[in-house]
Coordinates of C-alpha atoms and ligand atoms in Angstrom, one line a residue:
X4 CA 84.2 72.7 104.6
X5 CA 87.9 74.3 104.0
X6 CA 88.5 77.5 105.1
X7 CA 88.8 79.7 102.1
X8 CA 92.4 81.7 102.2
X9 CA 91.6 84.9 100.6
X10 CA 94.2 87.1 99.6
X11 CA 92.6 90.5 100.6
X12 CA 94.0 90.3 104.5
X13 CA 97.2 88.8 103.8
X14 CA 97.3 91.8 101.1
X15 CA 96.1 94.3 103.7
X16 CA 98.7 93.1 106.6
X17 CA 101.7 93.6 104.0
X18 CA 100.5 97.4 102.9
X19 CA 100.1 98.0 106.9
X20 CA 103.6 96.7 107.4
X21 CA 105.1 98.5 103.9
X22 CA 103.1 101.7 104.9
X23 CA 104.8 102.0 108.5
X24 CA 108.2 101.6 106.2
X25 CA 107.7 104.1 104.0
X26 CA 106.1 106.7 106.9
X27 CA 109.8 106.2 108.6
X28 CA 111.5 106.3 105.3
X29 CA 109.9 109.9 104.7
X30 CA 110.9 111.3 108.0
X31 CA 114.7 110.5 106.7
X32 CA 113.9 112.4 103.7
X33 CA 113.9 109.5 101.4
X34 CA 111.1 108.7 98.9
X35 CA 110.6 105.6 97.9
X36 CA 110.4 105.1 93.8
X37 CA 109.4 102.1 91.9
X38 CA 110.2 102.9 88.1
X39 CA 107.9 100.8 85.6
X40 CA 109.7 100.2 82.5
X41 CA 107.8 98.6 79.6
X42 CA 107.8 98.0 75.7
X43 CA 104.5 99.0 73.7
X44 CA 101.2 99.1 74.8
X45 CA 99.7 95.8 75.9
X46 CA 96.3 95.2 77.9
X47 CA 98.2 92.6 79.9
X48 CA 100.9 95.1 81.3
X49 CA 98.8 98.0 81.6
X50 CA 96.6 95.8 84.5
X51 CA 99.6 95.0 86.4
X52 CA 100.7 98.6 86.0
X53 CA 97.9 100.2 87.0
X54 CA 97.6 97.5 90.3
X55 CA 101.4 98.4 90.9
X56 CA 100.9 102.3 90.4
X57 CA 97.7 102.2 92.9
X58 CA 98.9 100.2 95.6
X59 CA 102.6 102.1 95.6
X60 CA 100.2 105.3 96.0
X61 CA 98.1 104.2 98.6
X62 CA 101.5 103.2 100.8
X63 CA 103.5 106.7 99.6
X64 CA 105.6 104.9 97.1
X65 CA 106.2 106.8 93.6
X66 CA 106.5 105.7 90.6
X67 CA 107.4 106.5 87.4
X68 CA 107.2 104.8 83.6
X69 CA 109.4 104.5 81.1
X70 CA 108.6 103.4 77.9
X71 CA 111.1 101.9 75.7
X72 CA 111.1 101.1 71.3
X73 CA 113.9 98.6 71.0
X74 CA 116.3 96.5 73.1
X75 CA 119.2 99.1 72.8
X76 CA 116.8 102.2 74.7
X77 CA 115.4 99.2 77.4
X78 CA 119.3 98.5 78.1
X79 CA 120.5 102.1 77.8
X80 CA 117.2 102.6 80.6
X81 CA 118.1 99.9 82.9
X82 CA 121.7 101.5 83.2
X83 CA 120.5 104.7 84.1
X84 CA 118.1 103.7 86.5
X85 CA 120.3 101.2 88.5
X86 CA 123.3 103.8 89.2
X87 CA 120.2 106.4 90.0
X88 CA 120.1 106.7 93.7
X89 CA 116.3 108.3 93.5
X90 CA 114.9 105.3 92.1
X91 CA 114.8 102.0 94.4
X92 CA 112.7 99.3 92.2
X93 CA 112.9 98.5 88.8
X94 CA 109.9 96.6 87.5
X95 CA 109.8 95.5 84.2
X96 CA 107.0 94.5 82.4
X97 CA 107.3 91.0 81.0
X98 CA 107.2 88.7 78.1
X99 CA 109.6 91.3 76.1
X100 CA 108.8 91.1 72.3
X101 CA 110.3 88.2 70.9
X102 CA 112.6 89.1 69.2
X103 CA 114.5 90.9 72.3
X104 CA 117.2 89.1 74.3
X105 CA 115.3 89.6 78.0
X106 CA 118.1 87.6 79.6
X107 CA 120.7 90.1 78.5
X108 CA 118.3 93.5 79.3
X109 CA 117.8 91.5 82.8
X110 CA 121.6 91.4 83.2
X111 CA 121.5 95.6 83.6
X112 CA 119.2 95.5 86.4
X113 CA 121.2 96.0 89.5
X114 CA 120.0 93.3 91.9
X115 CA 119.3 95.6 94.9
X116 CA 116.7 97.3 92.7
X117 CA 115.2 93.9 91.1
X118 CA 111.9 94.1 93.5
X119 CA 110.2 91.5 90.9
X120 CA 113.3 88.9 92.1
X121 CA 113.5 87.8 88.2
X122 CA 117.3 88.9 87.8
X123 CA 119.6 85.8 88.3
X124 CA 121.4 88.1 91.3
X125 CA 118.1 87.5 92.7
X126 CA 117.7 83.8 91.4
X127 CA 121.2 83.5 93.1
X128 CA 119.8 84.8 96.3
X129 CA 116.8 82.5 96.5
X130 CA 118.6 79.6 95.6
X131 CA 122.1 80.3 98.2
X132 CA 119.3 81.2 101.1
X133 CA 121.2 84.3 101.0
X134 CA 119.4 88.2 100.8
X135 CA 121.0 89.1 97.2
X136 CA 118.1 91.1 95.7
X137 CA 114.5 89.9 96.4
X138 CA 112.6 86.2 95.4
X139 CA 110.4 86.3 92.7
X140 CA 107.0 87.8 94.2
X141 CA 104.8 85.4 93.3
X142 CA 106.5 82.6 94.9
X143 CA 106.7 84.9 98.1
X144 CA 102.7 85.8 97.9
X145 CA 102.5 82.2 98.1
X146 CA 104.4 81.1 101.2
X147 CA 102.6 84.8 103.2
X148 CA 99.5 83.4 102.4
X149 CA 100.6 80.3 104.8
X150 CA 102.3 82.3 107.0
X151 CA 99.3 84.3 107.6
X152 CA 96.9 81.6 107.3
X153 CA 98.9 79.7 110.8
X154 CA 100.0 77.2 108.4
X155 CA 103.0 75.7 109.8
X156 CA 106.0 74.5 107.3
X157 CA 108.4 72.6 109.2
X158 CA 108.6 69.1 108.7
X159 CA 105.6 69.6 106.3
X160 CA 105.8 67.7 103.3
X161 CA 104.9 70.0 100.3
X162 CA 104.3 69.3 96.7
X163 CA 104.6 71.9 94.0
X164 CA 102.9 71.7 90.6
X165 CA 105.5 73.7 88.4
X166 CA 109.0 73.6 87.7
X167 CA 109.4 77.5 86.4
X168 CA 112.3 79.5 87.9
X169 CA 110.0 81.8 89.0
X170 CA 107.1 80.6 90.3
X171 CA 107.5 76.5 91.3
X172 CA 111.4 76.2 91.8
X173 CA 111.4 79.9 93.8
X174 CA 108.5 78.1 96.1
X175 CA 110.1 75.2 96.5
X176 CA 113.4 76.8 97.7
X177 CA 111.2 79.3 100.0
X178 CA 109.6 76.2 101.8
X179 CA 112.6 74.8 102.1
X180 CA 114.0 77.8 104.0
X181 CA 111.3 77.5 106.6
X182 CA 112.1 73.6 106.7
X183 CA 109.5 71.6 104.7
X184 CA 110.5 69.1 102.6
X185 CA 109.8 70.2 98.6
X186 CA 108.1 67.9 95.8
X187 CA 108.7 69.7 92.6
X188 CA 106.6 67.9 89.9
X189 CA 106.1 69.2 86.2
X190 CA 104.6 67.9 82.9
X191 CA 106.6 64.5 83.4
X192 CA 105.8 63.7 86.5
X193 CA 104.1 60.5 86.9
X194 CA 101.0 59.7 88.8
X195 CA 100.8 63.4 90.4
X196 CA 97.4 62.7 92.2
X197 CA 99.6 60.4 94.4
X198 CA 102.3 63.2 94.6
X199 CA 99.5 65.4 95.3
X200 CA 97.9 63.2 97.9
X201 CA 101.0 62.5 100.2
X202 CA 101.6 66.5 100.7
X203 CA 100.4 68.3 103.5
X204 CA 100.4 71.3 101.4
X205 CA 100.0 71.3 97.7
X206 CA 101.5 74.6 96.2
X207 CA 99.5 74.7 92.3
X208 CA 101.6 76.8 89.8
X209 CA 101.2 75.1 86.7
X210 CA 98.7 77.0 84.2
X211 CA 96.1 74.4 83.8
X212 CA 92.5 75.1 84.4
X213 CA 90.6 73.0 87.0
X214 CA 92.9 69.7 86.4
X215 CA 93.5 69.2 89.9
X216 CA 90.1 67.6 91.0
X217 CA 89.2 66.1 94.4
X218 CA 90.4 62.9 93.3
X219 CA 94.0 64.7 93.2
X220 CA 93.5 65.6 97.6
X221 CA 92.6 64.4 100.7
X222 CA 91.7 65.6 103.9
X223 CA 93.5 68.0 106.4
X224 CA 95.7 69.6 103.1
X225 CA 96.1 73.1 102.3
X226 CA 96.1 73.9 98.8
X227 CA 97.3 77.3 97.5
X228 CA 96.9 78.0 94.0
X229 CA 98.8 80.1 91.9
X230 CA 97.2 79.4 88.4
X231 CA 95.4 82.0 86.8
X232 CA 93.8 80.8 83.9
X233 CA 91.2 82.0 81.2
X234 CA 88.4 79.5 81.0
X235 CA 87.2 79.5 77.7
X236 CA 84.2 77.0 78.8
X237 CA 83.0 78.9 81.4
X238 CA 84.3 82.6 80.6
X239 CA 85.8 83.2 83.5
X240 CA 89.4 83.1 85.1
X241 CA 89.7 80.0 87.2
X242 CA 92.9 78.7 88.8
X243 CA 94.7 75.2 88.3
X244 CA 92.2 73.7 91.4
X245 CA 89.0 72.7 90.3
X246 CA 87.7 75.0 93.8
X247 CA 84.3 73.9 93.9
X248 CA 84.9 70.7 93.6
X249 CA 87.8 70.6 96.5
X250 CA 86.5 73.1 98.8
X251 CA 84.5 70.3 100.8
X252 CA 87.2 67.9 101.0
X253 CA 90.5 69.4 102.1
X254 CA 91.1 71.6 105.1
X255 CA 92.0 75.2 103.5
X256 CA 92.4 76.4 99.9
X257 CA 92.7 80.3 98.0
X258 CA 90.3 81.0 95.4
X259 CA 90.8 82.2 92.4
X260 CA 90.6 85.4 91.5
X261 CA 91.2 86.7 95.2
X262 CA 93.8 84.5 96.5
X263 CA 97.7 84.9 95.9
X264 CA 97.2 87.1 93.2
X265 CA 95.6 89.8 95.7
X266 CA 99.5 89.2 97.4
X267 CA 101.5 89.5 94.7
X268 CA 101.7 93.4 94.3
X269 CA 101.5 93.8 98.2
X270 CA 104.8 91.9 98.4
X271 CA 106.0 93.8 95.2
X272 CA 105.6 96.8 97.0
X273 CA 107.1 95.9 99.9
X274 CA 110.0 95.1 98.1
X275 CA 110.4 99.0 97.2
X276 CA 110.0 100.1 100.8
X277 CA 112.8 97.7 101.4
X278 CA 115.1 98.5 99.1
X279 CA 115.0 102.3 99.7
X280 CA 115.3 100.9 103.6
X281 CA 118.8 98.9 102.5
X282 CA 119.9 102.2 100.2
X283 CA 119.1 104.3 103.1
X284 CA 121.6 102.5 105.3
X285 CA 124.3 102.5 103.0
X286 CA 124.1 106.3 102.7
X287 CA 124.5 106.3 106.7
X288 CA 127.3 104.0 106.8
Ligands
NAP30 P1 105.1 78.2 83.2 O1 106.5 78.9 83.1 O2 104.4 78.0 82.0 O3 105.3 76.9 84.0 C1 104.3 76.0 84.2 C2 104.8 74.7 84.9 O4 103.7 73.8 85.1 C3 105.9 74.0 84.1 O5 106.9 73.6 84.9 C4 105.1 72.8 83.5 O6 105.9 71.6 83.4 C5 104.1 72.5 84.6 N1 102.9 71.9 84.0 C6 102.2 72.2 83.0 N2 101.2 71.3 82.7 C7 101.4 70.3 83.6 C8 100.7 69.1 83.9 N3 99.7 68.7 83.2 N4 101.2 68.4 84.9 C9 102.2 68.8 85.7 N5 102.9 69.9 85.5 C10 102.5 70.7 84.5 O7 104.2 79.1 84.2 P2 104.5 80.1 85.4 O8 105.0 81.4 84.9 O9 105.3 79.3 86.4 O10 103.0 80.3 86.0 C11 102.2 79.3 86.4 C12 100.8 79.7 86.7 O11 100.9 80.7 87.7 C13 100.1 80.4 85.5 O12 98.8 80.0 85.5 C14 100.3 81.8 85.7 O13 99.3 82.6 85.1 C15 100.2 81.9 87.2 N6 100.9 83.1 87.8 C16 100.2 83.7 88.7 C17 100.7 84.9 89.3 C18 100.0 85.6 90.4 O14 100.3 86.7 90.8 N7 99.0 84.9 91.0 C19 102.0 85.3 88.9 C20 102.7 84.6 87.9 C21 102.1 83.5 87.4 P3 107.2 71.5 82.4 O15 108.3 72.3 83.0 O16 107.5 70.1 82.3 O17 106.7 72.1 81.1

């Protein structure tokens, strides 16, 4: 039987770390701001919000939300609030409305302040192994969950299910970093249980419910998935790993709901303690 990677501890490690941040950040006088800027009213966001607003206020972050009507006031916003030297993070709230350019509001976040890593400053940084900005949260929930879990990545082979800048590609790089050897397969890839079967650790980010079966593993892998999908045959969210199917073959694998996605605003967050941490010594230099 695996052992089931749960995102809860991994979640409750970060805030301990963010919260000893933020304690030393107050003592300097500086508070720590994440500001939430969004378009509309959707369901989706206002989740994520609300996660984002909780957790900042259970570790002494604040926050604030701005709500923008058209690509012009989004623009105008992120200006304002990248030269503002009370706000640290800039979170925006994503798909933007179609008919908005996102790769041109994205361009006006200053990459310091991009704590969701989706700026190409940030891109740039995961992709040069260099600190420019932060990697896309997601990604980084993913490789935490192995770092808590003892899950060693050099000289591991690992095979990621999902090309997106974002989520697969930002993985991929991360493992790299620590010295595993990267498999990035997408929609074309051919005969993925095999890709799947010769990794140690198979990183799932692909947005397909239950395909990857226990024909797909083997024993001794870790699996970490990333999907979150809505099941419409069994009403409920399930991830890209069919888990109950896989949980008595391979050696560990997160569930979902309660796996990365339980990291994901934990490492958001401690992106905002950091950056007020990197503004704070600039002001002392
Ligand atoms: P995305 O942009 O839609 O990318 C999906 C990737 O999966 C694409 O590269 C696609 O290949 C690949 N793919 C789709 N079907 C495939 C198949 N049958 N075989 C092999 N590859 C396939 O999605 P994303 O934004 O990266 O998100 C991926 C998943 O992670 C989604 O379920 C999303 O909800 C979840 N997610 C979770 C969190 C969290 O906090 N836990 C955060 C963000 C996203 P092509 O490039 O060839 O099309």
């Amino acid at each position: 039987m695996a052992e089931i990677l749960k995102g809860a501890p991994v979640a409750g490690k970060l805030n301990e770390e963010t919260e000893r941040l933020v304690e030393g950040l107050l003592e300097r006088g500086i508070v720590p701001c994440l500001a939430i800027v969004k378009v509309g009213d959707r369901a989706e966001d206002s989740s994520y919000e609300k996660g984002a607003v909780k957790r900042c206020n259970e570790v002494g972050i604040s926050t604030l939300t701005v709500c923008c009507s058209n690509e012009e006031d989004l623009i105008r916003t992120m200006d304002v609030l990248s030269t503002d030297d009370t706000v640290h993070g800039i979170l925006l709230m994503r798909p933007l409305p179609k008919e908005m350019n996102e790769e041109e509001v994205l361009r006006h976040i200053a990459p310091q302040k991009d704590v969701d890593g989706c700026t190409e400053g940030s891109l740039a940084g995961v992709y040069a192994g260099r600190s420019l900005g932060f990697p896309p949260c997601t990604a980084e929930a993913a490789v935490e969950m192995l770092r808590f879990y003892g899950i060693p990545l050099e000289g591991k082979k690992v095979t990621i299910l999902g090309r997106s800048l974002v989520v697969g590609r930002a993985a991929a790089m991360m493992v790299l970093g620590e010295s595993a050897t990267p498999t990035i397969c997408h929609s074309k890839t051919k005969d993925l249980p095999s890709e799947c079967r010769r990794a140690d650790i198979v990183i799932s980010a692909m947005g397909r419910p239950e395909m990857i079966t226990a024909d797909y593993l083997g024993e001794g892998q870790t699996v970490i998935d990333v999907g979150v999908n809505w099941n419409e045959k069994k009403r409920k969210l399930t991830g890209d790993v069919d888990f109950d199917g896989c949980v008595g073959k391979v050696s560990g694998i997160s569930p979902v709901p309660g796996g990365v996605g339980a990291v994901t605003t934990a490492v958001l967050v401690s992106h905002v303690a950091k950056a007020a941490e990197a503004f704070g010594k600039k002001e002392e230099e």
